[in-house]
XYZ file of C-alpha atoms in Angstrom:
669
model
C -3.137 -61.452 -42.200
C -5.207 -60.223 -45.145
C -7.793 -58.857 -42.729
C -5.097 -56.891 -40.848
C -3.782 -55.582 -44.158
C -7.293 -54.511 -45.154
C -7.752 -52.751 -41.792
C -4.444 -50.934 -42.222
C -5.443 -49.934 -45.712
C -8.746 -48.556 -44.372
C -6.885 -46.539 -41.754
C -4.459 -45.265 -44.346
C -7.336 -44.301 -46.592
C -9.122 -42.222 -43.967
C -6.014 -40.859 -42.214
C -5.553 -37.865 -44.549
C -9.158 -36.798 -44.068
C -9.105 -37.153 -40.264
C -5.735 -35.490 -39.748
C -6.485 -32.812 -42.334
C -9.769 -32.037 -40.571
C -7.950 -31.815 -37.238
C -5.409 -29.444 -38.753
C -8.224 -27.250 -40.083
C -9.837 -27.127 -36.635
C -6.494 -26.210 -35.094
C -6.183 -23.322 -37.538
C -9.703 -22.187 -36.667
C -8.809 -22.364 -32.976
C -5.616 -20.429 -33.634
C -7.551 -17.603 -35.303
C -10.165 -17.652 -32.536
C -7.490 -17.397 -29.831
C -5.968 -14.373 -31.560
C -9.364 -12.684 -31.604
C -9.863 -13.595 -27.952
C -6.445 -12.121 -27.146
C -7.635 -8.778 -28.528
C -10.871 -9.058 -26.538
C -8.878 -9.907 -23.416
C -6.488 -6.982 -23.671
C -9.303 -4.462 -24.327
C -11.876 -5.840 -21.882
C -11.383 -3.048 -19.330
C -11.234 -0.126 -21.773
C -14.778 1.098 -20.901
C -13.852 0.945 -17.210
C -10.583 2.822 -17.766
C -12.396 5.598 -19.660
C -14.624 6.247 -16.638
C -12.233 5.439 -13.781
C -10.545 8.853 -13.754
C -10.293 11.780 -11.371
C -12.921 13.503 -13.515
C -15.356 10.852 -12.251
C -14.311 10.534 -8.619
C -11.507 11.105 -6.158
C -10.980 9.656 -2.703
C -8.449 7.555 -0.796
C -10.522 4.482 -1.610
C -10.561 5.469 -5.299
C -6.783 5.174 -5.331
C -6.924 1.732 -3.723
C -9.650 0.637 -6.126
C -7.651 1.876 -9.103
C -4.685 -0.196 -7.943
C -7.050 -3.154 -7.859
C -8.240 -2.512 -11.421
C -4.629 -2.095 -12.523
C -3.895 -5.590 -11.182
C -6.835 -6.937 -13.205
C -5.424 -5.316 -16.336
C -1.994 -6.767 -15.591
C -3.517 -10.254 -15.445
C -5.468 -9.638 -18.661
C -2.367 -8.415 -20.481
C -0.418 -11.478 -19.392
C -3.285 -13.741 -20.470
C -3.552 -12.042 -23.866
C 0.154 -12.575 -24.426
C -0.136 -16.269 -23.640
C -3.182 -16.572 -25.917
C -1.069 -15.226 -28.780
C 1.700 -17.719 -27.952
C -0.823 -20.544 -27.798
C -2.408 -19.423 -31.088
C 0.922 -19.472 -32.904
C 1.738 -22.848 -31.452
C -1.547 -24.411 -32.628
C -0.881 -22.992 -36.090
C 2.537 -24.665 -36.157
C 1.046 -27.956 -34.928
C -1.481 -27.716 -37.781
C 1.443 -27.329 -40.202
C 2.996 -30.508 -38.770
C -0.283 -32.411 -39.156
C -0.698 -31.216 -42.752
C 2.838 -32.363 -43.518
C 2.122 -35.732 -41.907
C -0.996 -36.074 -44.052
C 0.978 -35.338 -47.196
C 3.650 -37.836 -46.173
C 1.093 -40.583 -45.618
C -0.723 -39.765 -48.870
C 2.486 -39.691 -50.882
C 3.670 -42.917 -49.295
C 0.481 -44.752 -50.122
C 0.728 -43.623 -53.768
C 4.439 -44.216 -54.164
C 5.584 -40.644 -53.484
C 8.165 -39.321 -51.071
C 6.830 -36.214 -49.354
C 8.013 -34.780 -46.036
C 7.310 -31.493 -44.329
C 7.907 -29.434 -41.206
C 7.941 -31.649 -38.136
C 7.643 -34.888 -40.149
C 10.322 -37.462 -40.976
C 9.366 -40.197 -43.486
C 10.823 -43.714 -43.873
C 13.183 -43.655 -46.898
C 13.226 -47.477 -47.036
C 9.473 -47.948 -47.423
C 8.364 -49.895 -50.450
C 6.252 -48.185 -53.053
C 2.548 -48.434 -52.266
C 3.058 -48.926 -48.509
C 2.000 -46.491 -45.795
C 4.792 -44.131 -44.761
C 5.327 -44.153 -40.988
C 6.108 -40.521 -40.216
C 7.629 -39.504 -36.920
C 5.655 -36.450 -35.761
C 7.728 -33.774 -34.033
C 5.473 -31.205 -32.366
C 7.130 -27.781 -31.906
C 8.068 -27.080 -28.303
C 6.269 -24.414 -26.284
C 8.442 -21.658 -24.760
C 9.708 -22.733 -21.355
C 7.656 -21.342 -18.499
C 4.887 -20.126 -20.801
C 2.183 -21.185 -18.350
C 3.941 -20.162 -15.111
C 1.884 -17.490 -13.303
C 3.264 -14.311 -11.748
C 3.055 -15.391 -8.106
C 3.153 -11.847 -6.728
C 0.227 -10.913 -8.971
C -1.682 -14.046 -7.963
C -1.237 -13.149 -4.279
C -2.337 -9.565 -4.891
C -5.449 -10.678 -6.759
C -6.242 -13.299 -4.137
C -5.974 -10.727 -1.347
C -8.837 -8.798 -2.912
C -10.989 -11.896 -3.355
C -10.443 -14.042 -0.286
C -12.350 -11.917 2.244
C -16.000 -11.137 1.671
C -15.480 -7.988 3.733
C -13.350 -6.735 0.833
C -9.925 -5.773 2.280
C -9.477 -3.089 -0.361
C -12.744 -1.503 0.777
C -12.674 -1.571 4.613
C -15.079 0.424 6.794
C -13.223 3.584 7.690
C -11.168 3.311 4.527
C -11.841 6.862 3.415
C -12.049 8.344 6.889
C -8.402 7.428 7.431
C -7.378 8.587 3.989
C -5.121 11.332 2.837
C -7.220 13.422 0.497
C -10.627 14.946 -0.192
C -13.645 13.042 -1.474
C -15.757 14.129 -4.410
C -17.509 12.455 -7.311
C -19.824 12.983 -10.251
C -22.834 10.860 -9.349
C -23.809 10.227 -12.968
C -20.308 9.264 -14.031
C -19.786 7.098 -10.953
C -23.052 5.298 -11.655
C -21.844 4.696 -15.204
C -18.563 3.340 -13.812
C -20.474 0.896 -11.623
C -22.418 -0.201 -14.708
C -19.183 -0.661 -16.674
C -17.748 -2.802 -13.884
C -20.823 -5.038 -13.929
C -20.667 -5.294 -17.717
C -16.963 -6.139 -17.485
C -17.773 -8.897 -15.009
C -20.373 -10.388 -17.351
C -18.083 -10.074 -20.377
C -15.207 -11.614 -18.417
C -17.304 -14.664 -17.565
C -18.219 -15.082 -21.248
C -14.587 -14.562 -22.245
C -13.354 -17.243 -19.853
C -15.947 -19.641 -21.277
C -14.941 -18.848 -24.870
C -11.252 -19.386 -24.105
C -12.073 -22.668 -22.394
C -14.206 -23.884 -25.332
C -11.608 -22.870 -27.932
C -8.800 -24.530 -26.004
C -10.907 -27.665 -25.630
C -11.628 -27.704 -29.389
C -7.939 -27.374 -30.223
C -6.807 -30.018 -27.745
C -9.467 -32.491 -28.910
C -8.470 -31.944 -32.537
C -4.794 -32.485 -31.767
C -5.539 -35.578 -29.664
C -7.711 -37.092 -32.424
C -5.071 -36.491 -35.086
C -2.300 -37.970 -32.986
C -4.444 -40.984 -32.096
C -4.966 -41.675 -35.795
C -1.260 -41.278 -36.464
C -0.440 -43.679 -33.639
C -2.808 -46.249 -35.105
C -1.368 -45.839 -38.615
C 2.374 -45.672 -37.979
C 4.127 -48.737 -36.811
C 7.651 -47.534 -36.172
C 6.421 -43.998 -35.596
C 4.499 -44.961 -32.458
C 7.105 -43.649 -30.029
C 7.327 -40.320 -31.786
C 3.562 -39.971 -31.903
C 3.240 -40.738 -28.200
C 5.913 -38.126 -27.505
C 3.978 -35.658 -29.614
C 0.808 -36.403 -27.655
C 2.634 -35.639 -24.423
C 3.715 -32.255 -25.812
C 0.142 -31.220 -26.609
C -1.203 -30.269 -23.178
C -3.346 -27.550 -21.631
C -1.767 -24.900 -19.410
C -1.106 -25.815 -15.786
C -3.934 -24.873 -13.456
C -3.598 -23.333 -10.002
C -5.778 -22.059 -7.196
C -6.387 -18.421 -6.319
C -7.880 -17.591 -2.948
C -11.452 -16.436 -3.447
C -12.052 -18.259 -6.749
C -14.324 -21.277 -6.548
C -12.460 -23.253 -9.220
C -8.923 -23.539 -10.488
C -7.675 -21.121 -13.129
C -4.689 -20.755 -15.457
C -2.641 -17.972 -17.013
C -5.017 -17.786 -19.997
C -8.106 -17.060 -17.925
C -6.799 -15.618 -14.639
C -7.772 -12.020 -15.391
C -11.193 -12.983 -16.731
C -11.941 -15.235 -13.753
C -10.980 -12.530 -11.241
C -12.958 -9.773 -12.992
C -16.021 -12.011 -13.280
C -16.042 -12.230 -9.477
C -14.536 -8.914 -8.379
C -16.001 -6.530 -10.970
C -19.598 -6.831 -9.704
C -18.344 -6.639 -6.106
C -16.559 -3.362 -6.774
C -19.681 -2.049 -8.527
C -21.778 -2.988 -5.486
C -19.310 -1.147 -3.230
C -19.720 1.981 -5.353
C -23.498 1.708 -5.137
C -23.362 1.331 -1.347
C -21.098 4.349 -0.975
C -23.358 6.531 -3.111
C -26.345 5.386 -1.052
C -24.484 6.196 2.171
C -23.550 9.595 0.787
C -27.207 10.324 0.039
C -28.214 9.201 3.548
C -25.558 11.441 5.099
C -26.814 14.403 3.056
C -30.328 13.737 4.364
C -29.040 13.594 7.946
C -27.202 16.894 7.554
C -30.244 18.626 6.084
C -32.695 17.220 8.615
C -30.606 17.142 11.759
C -28.330 20.159 11.719
C -25.211 18.009 12.125
C -21.772 18.278 10.538
C -20.291 15.225 8.813
C -17.025 15.394 6.920
C -17.434 14.484 3.268
C -14.857 11.705 3.525
C -16.968 10.069 6.212
C -20.045 10.448 3.993
C -18.399 8.328 1.337
C -17.112 5.658 3.725
C -18.342 2.111 3.146
C -19.907 1.759 6.571
C -23.605 1.778 7.455
C -25.017 5.248 6.766
C -25.371 7.371 9.902
C -28.754 7.094 11.557
C -30.196 10.479 12.432
C -32.189 8.872 15.233
C -29.048 7.338 16.743
C -27.147 10.611 16.365
C -29.857 12.568 18.184
C -30.224 9.938 20.910
C -26.512 9.616 21.679
C -25.969 13.377 21.518
C -28.872 14.017 23.900
C -27.490 11.439 26.319
C -24.058 13.069 26.257
C -25.498 16.554 26.782
C -27.374 15.241 29.820
C -24.260 13.465 31.142
C -22.075 16.567 30.743
C -24.608 18.838 32.407
C -24.059 22.543 32.992
C -21.540 22.636 35.836
C -17.885 21.744 35.108
C -17.104 21.056 38.767
C -19.833 18.413 38.924
C -18.322 16.219 36.188
C -16.149 13.384 37.508
C -13.178 11.698 35.836
C -15.276 8.571 35.395
C -17.986 10.551 33.617
C -15.402 12.120 31.289
C -14.163 8.646 30.403
C -17.780 7.549 29.850
C -18.181 10.346 27.298
C -15.151 8.968 25.506
C -16.448 5.402 25.685
C -19.778 6.331 24.107
C -18.106 8.296 21.331
C -15.579 5.547 20.605
C -18.389 3.011 20.179
C -19.837 4.926 17.207
C -18.915 4.652 13.543
C -16.643 7.481 12.352
C -19.451 9.284 10.534
C -21.875 8.989 13.455
C -19.184 10.047 15.958
C -18.433 13.152 13.913
C -22.123 14.023 13.721
C -22.635 13.530 17.472
C -19.642 15.744 18.301
C -21.071 18.435 16.021
C -24.200 18.529 18.231
C -22.055 19.286 21.303
C -21.046 22.693 19.946
C -21.513 25.656 22.235
C -22.319 25.263 25.922
C -21.960 21.435 26.254
C -18.483 21.471 24.717
C -17.433 24.469 26.849
C -18.578 22.730 30.049
C -16.858 19.500 29.068
C -13.593 21.281 28.212
C -13.578 23.165 31.515
C -14.162 19.917 33.405
C -11.318 18.153 31.584
C -8.930 21.036 32.300
C -9.856 21.035 35.999
C -9.525 17.263 36.330
C -6.169 17.138 34.542
C -4.712 19.698 36.937
C -6.100 17.823 39.921
C -4.855 14.451 38.660
C -1.363 15.607 37.809
C 0.076 14.030 40.959
C -1.931 10.792 40.643
C -1.261 7.724 38.494
C 0.055 8.205 34.970
C -2.425 5.595 33.688
C -5.379 7.593 35.001
C -4.026 10.788 33.502
C -3.421 9.075 30.151
C -6.991 7.722 30.113
C -8.354 11.186 30.829
C -6.198 12.779 28.116
C -7.382 10.241 25.544
C -10.891 11.744 25.459
C -9.899 15.218 24.173
C -7.566 13.432 21.758
C -10.541 11.476 20.404
C -12.492 14.718 20.022
C -9.667 16.341 18.070
C -9.291 13.320 15.783
C -13.038 12.959 15.146
C -14.637 16.413 15.207
C -15.774 18.126 12.005
C -13.071 20.331 10.510
C -15.257 23.380 11.149
C -15.059 22.719 14.913
C -11.277 22.425 15.256
C -10.697 26.095 16.087
C -13.395 25.949 18.769
C -11.879 22.794 20.252
C -8.369 24.232 20.399
C -9.675 27.470 21.931
C -11.481 25.562 24.689
C -8.695 23.008 25.192
C -5.430 24.907 24.544
C -3.322 21.868 25.447
C -4.429 20.306 22.149
C -2.098 22.763 20.393
C 1.444 22.602 21.828
C 2.962 25.939 22.765
C 5.028 27.269 19.853
C 8.831 27.401 20.067
C 10.224 30.299 22.136
C 13.011 32.652 21.185
C 15.801 31.445 23.476
C 19.353 30.524 22.498
C 20.075 27.811 20.015
C 22.352 25.599 22.041
C 22.947 22.648 19.712
C 20.117 23.784 17.459
C 20.259 24.400 13.741
C 20.691 27.906 12.350
C 17.414 29.717 11.666
C 16.017 29.542 8.153
C 13.998 31.948 6.090
C 10.761 30.947 4.410
C 7.053 30.649 5.055
C 5.083 27.858 6.647
C 4.541 24.755 4.568
C 1.190 24.469 2.845
C -1.042 22.405 5.141
C -2.325 20.407 2.174
C 1.167 19.172 1.309
C 1.999 15.476 1.209
C 2.704 13.823 4.536
C 5.066 11.345 2.879
C 6.496 11.970 -0.584
C 8.336 9.159 -2.395
C 8.672 7.163 0.816
C 10.280 7.814 4.197
C 13.959 8.770 3.915
C 16.594 9.949 6.390
C 17.196 12.912 4.077
C 13.673 14.155 4.874
C 14.683 15.063 8.447
C 16.052 18.521 9.209
C 16.228 19.956 12.729
C 14.890 23.483 12.943
C 15.237 26.051 15.708
C 14.047 23.798 18.539
C 16.878 22.249 20.574
C 15.660 18.706 19.862
C 18.634 17.334 17.955
C 18.180 14.114 19.964
C 14.675 13.651 18.492
C 15.809 14.566 14.977
C 18.697 12.083 15.249
C 16.232 9.386 16.366
C 13.999 10.121 13.360
C 17.021 9.971 11.037
C 17.998 6.581 12.458
C 14.491 5.152 12.216
C 14.063 6.497 8.688
C 17.211 4.578 7.767
C 16.503 1.387 9.750
C 12.697 1.166 10.105
C 10.948 3.503 7.646
C 7.761 1.400 7.670
C 7.331 1.999 11.413
C 7.369 5.758 10.874
C 4.985 5.569 7.912
C 2.556 3.350 9.826
C 2.798 5.582 12.891
C 0.987 8.510 11.238
C -2.724 8.353 10.406
C -4.452 11.241 8.689
C -7.973 11.761 9.978
C -11.021 12.894 8.026
C -10.859 16.407 9.479
C -7.246 16.895 8.377
C -5.631 16.229 11.756
C -2.926 13.614 12.277
C -2.879 10.888 14.900
C 0.668 9.798 15.721
C 1.501 6.653 17.676
C 4.009 7.243 20.473
C 5.000 4.944 23.327
C 5.223 5.333 27.082
C 6.785 2.548 29.123
C 6.545 0.349 26.033
C 2.803 0.922 25.596
C 1.407 2.676 22.541
C -0.721 5.778 22.962
C -2.177 8.100 20.297
C -1.358 11.787 20.079
C -3.475 13.856 17.688
C -2.272 17.182 16.299
C -3.592 19.713 13.827
C -1.877 20.514 10.533
C -0.649 23.879 11.847
C 3.146 23.631 11.962
C 5.352 26.349 13.477
C 6.985 28.684 10.990
C 8.456 32.161 11.194
C 7.765 34.338 14.196
C 7.324 37.450 12.034
C 5.384 37.960 8.839
C 8.254 39.541 6.881
C 10.567 36.544 7.314
C 13.234 38.566 9.167
C 12.898 36.880 12.530
C 10.871 37.490 15.656
C 9.675 40.846 16.961
C 13.022 41.479 18.671
C 15.006 40.897 15.502
C 16.362 37.546 16.663
C 16.532 34.585 14.247
C 13.185 32.901 13.727
C 12.518 29.861 15.932
C 11.055 27.271 13.591
C 10.096 23.667 14.021
C 11.514 20.723 12.146
C 11.742 21.072 8.382
C 8.552 20.303 6.484
C 10.544 19.728 3.283
C 12.607 16.923 1.818
C 16.267 17.274 0.890
C 15.311 18.742 -2.506
C 13.133 21.437 -0.963
C 9.835 19.755 -1.846
C 7.115 19.963 0.836
C 6.856 16.823 2.989
C 5.335 16.966 6.462
C 5.990 13.701 8.291
C 9.062 14.706 10.327
C 7.466 17.998 11.401
C 4.278 16.138 12.361
C 6.248 13.719 14.554
C 7.990 16.656 16.238
C 4.669 18.374 16.909
C 3.156 15.206 18.392
C 6.239 14.768 20.587
C 5.964 18.390 21.695
C 2.277 18.022 22.511
C 2.929 14.856 24.523
C 5.536 16.740 26.590
C 3.730 20.045 27.101
C 5.004 22.204 24.246
C 7.977 22.799 21.976
C 10.050 24.484 24.667
C 9.556 21.424 26.863
C 11.466 19.265 24.379
C 14.555 21.483 24.301
C 17.291 19.029 25.236
C 16.834 15.317 25.746
C 18.215 11.809 25.497
C 18.311 10.276 21.981
C 17.893 6.781 23.396
C 14.765 7.802 25.303
C 13.383 9.528 22.191
C 13.952 6.418 20.080
C 12.176 4.303 22.706
C 9.305 6.814 22.741
C 8.979 6.375 18.963
C 9.297 2.574 18.884
C 8.275 1.181 22.262
C 11.598 -0.683 22.410
C 14.061 -0.355 25.309
C 17.415 1.250 24.577
C 20.923 0.863 25.953
C 23.295 3.724 26.672
C 27.009 2.896 26.639
C 30.192 4.817 27.205
C 32.052 5.453 23.936
C 35.140 3.691 25.259
C 33.128 0.489 25.719
C 32.095 0.235 22.064
C 34.256 -0.867 19.135
C 33.657 -0.272 15.450
C 32.996 -3.996 15.111
C 30.159 -3.816 17.632
C 28.757 -0.679 15.993
C 28.741 -2.445 12.615
C 27.060 -5.518 14.116
C 24.329 -3.435 15.770
C 23.634 -1.515 12.551
C 23.442 -4.790 10.624
C 20.955 -6.095 13.210
C 18.730 -3.054 12.604
C 19.589 -1.006 15.705
C 19.301 2.759 15.699
C 22.742 3.986 16.783
C 23.217 7.581 17.982
C 26.251 9.264 19.523
C 26.188 12.408 21.665
C 28.816 15.072 22.247
C 29.380 16.712 25.620
C 29.417 20.291 26.828
C 33.129 20.698 26.227
C 33.995 22.069 22.804
C 35.146 19.193 20.550
C 38.467 19.321 18.784
C 38.556 22.247 16.358
C 39.293 20.060 13.353
C 36.544 17.516 14.088
C 33.694 19.643 12.799
C 31.415 18.401 15.583
C 29.060 20.614 17.598
C 29.013 20.497 21.392
C 25.991 19.089 23.195
C 24.653 17.629 19.978
C 23.412 14.244 18.719
C 24.567 12.469 15.554
C 23.151 9.370 13.892
C 25.571 6.623 12.870
C 24.683 5.618 9.299
C 27.561 3.289 8.394
C 30.764 1.785 9.782
C 34.052 0.974 8.053
C 35.461 -1.656 10.407
C 38.683 -2.139 8.465
C 39.445 1.567 8.390
C 38.120 2.179 11.907
C 35.725 4.862 10.658
C 32.070 5.789 11.197
C 29.733 7.820 8.979
C 27.810 10.388 11.039
C 24.726 12.347 10.032
C 24.219 15.772 11.576
C 20.399 16.112 11.848
C 20.414 19.846 11.082
C 18.284 20.977 8.200
C 20.322 21.375 5.032
C 18.664 21.804 1.629
C 20.581 20.116 -1.172
C 22.017 17.159 0.704
C 22.485 15.499 4.071
C 25.192 16.741 6.434
C 27.268 13.573 6.603
C 30.977 12.952 7.132
C 33.339 10.069 7.906
C 35.309 10.162 11.175
C 37.933 7.933 12.726
C 36.270 6.310 15.716
C 39.346 6.581 17.916
C 39.529 10.319 17.209
C 35.839 10.800 17.980
C 35.545 8.952 21.266
C 37.248 11.554 23.493
C 34.646 14.146 22.488
C 31.629 11.858 22.948
C 29.691 11.241 26.153
C 27.310 8.440 25.139
C 26.373 5.872 22.521
C 22.705 4.829 22.463
C 21.566 1.567 20.875
C 17.878 0.802 20.261
C 17.040 -2.604 18.759
C 14.376 -2.944 16.052
C 12.251 -5.476 17.910
């Protein structure tokens, strides 16, 4: 008994020193975590100073900047949690100091409490007070990660091929490429330095956290050993002192937590991004050498693409083989040989393909174009598949040729540029509008795809405009994904024939006014313009006009798409079959159900003039945007161009049906 009492006295004697030392270490850790929080939040400042459009600009630069922004988001979140953790350790240190004072006072006959400590008021003088330690609670969810951010960061780490930096990433972009080589080299150096600093930062956070947790565990162990009745409270306190929950991120070798997520990702991804920059600059230099030595044209966006640099030897070899295959006599070139030209070009990287095409300028390209024109006329009555395969080769040339060759290509292959709209009547078409062509450098999509972006122009293709309105409302992603901007400024649009996708490439030239003074065509008639290249607020936006041009090219010109079936047009844009129903067979309930399921729903008026008070136009197509089943009403959108707002109105379905001839329904998938 005396020995136990002596042991307890020894523990009581050293408890203040042990717990006080632990509290001091917790305070040191708290200060260190605050300093590390500052380091964490400012880690990427040198990168941010260099990662500007003054240093570089390209489609990949925008993707890379989004990647760096995600790193900063993770760092900011980690810095915030470090501050929370720092404050918490400081409060735990206060609790331990109070416990030390309580034990000391109890052993000397005093009665001292403190924050987080409850003494035993019935203890005899000279005995050890048994404090119950109450550790302050951490904020709920303090160590829960942002799952969307974790997925975004993991997407950039999980594939060694670097999904944010794919081959062809700049070639398919939507802007020019330029950079300051010195500044970009400095940016690569800053990214490497950030990666090294991030690794050190993660280690410092880990060591500081470990120091704090060990100190807290030691203090609580001593309190457990020294407090009889306070054992339960001390054990509860020990359970409250825990490290943050760890989790896995795809691409990281070890687990991480909210404190170190940003640092761990940058330590891995920063050097990778720097290496990508170095490769691109090396490829750019190699492309410059090829241009100087080989007399080839390579678009600057292709120069900066993260694909193997073009080999001048390969370019010369492939080009020579194609020149020999094409020969000098258009009538001697077979359809199979034309397709072989396309196969060889398609097998090349974008930069090499562009360079090879540039070496076909002059006589070889003229012979090839004449052969394609002859074969297309001869094959017109043969299988559609054979004709489509033959047409795909000029399409590949238009999508891949250097920008400086586009005029030559269109001159030799006029079918690449659909015939402009004529000056006939406007049956069902929108009134003519004044104004000049849109700037060809304008945005293809501005602030996302919206039904308000669509405005039928002077072409009688209300059925196509109505289909675009419906898809913009129901499946905007399909329309956005269906346009690819090529390195030479052309657009490749995905259309469908018999459910099968096929590419149609068009230039940026969009039809505008027929006369230079904006008064109309040479005969004084209203100007025949294509679909509006502006959004509802009058801001330039090209996507709807680009779709119309691709549709016109696929059908032989703008005048060839005057009049059509909205269901067929929607199928041509989606690859999905459509249904055409009589208006009397469809109820508002069914219309509402089909809209809710994602269908594009379009109604068409007939040749008879609708009721005067209906406001509808004869032989016109309208997109159904909404249905009021209870009121028996439908909301129709007239696809005509109208700056300032969409032409929409509610109609009673029973009043509409007599003036309609068809209802087309096209499912989303």
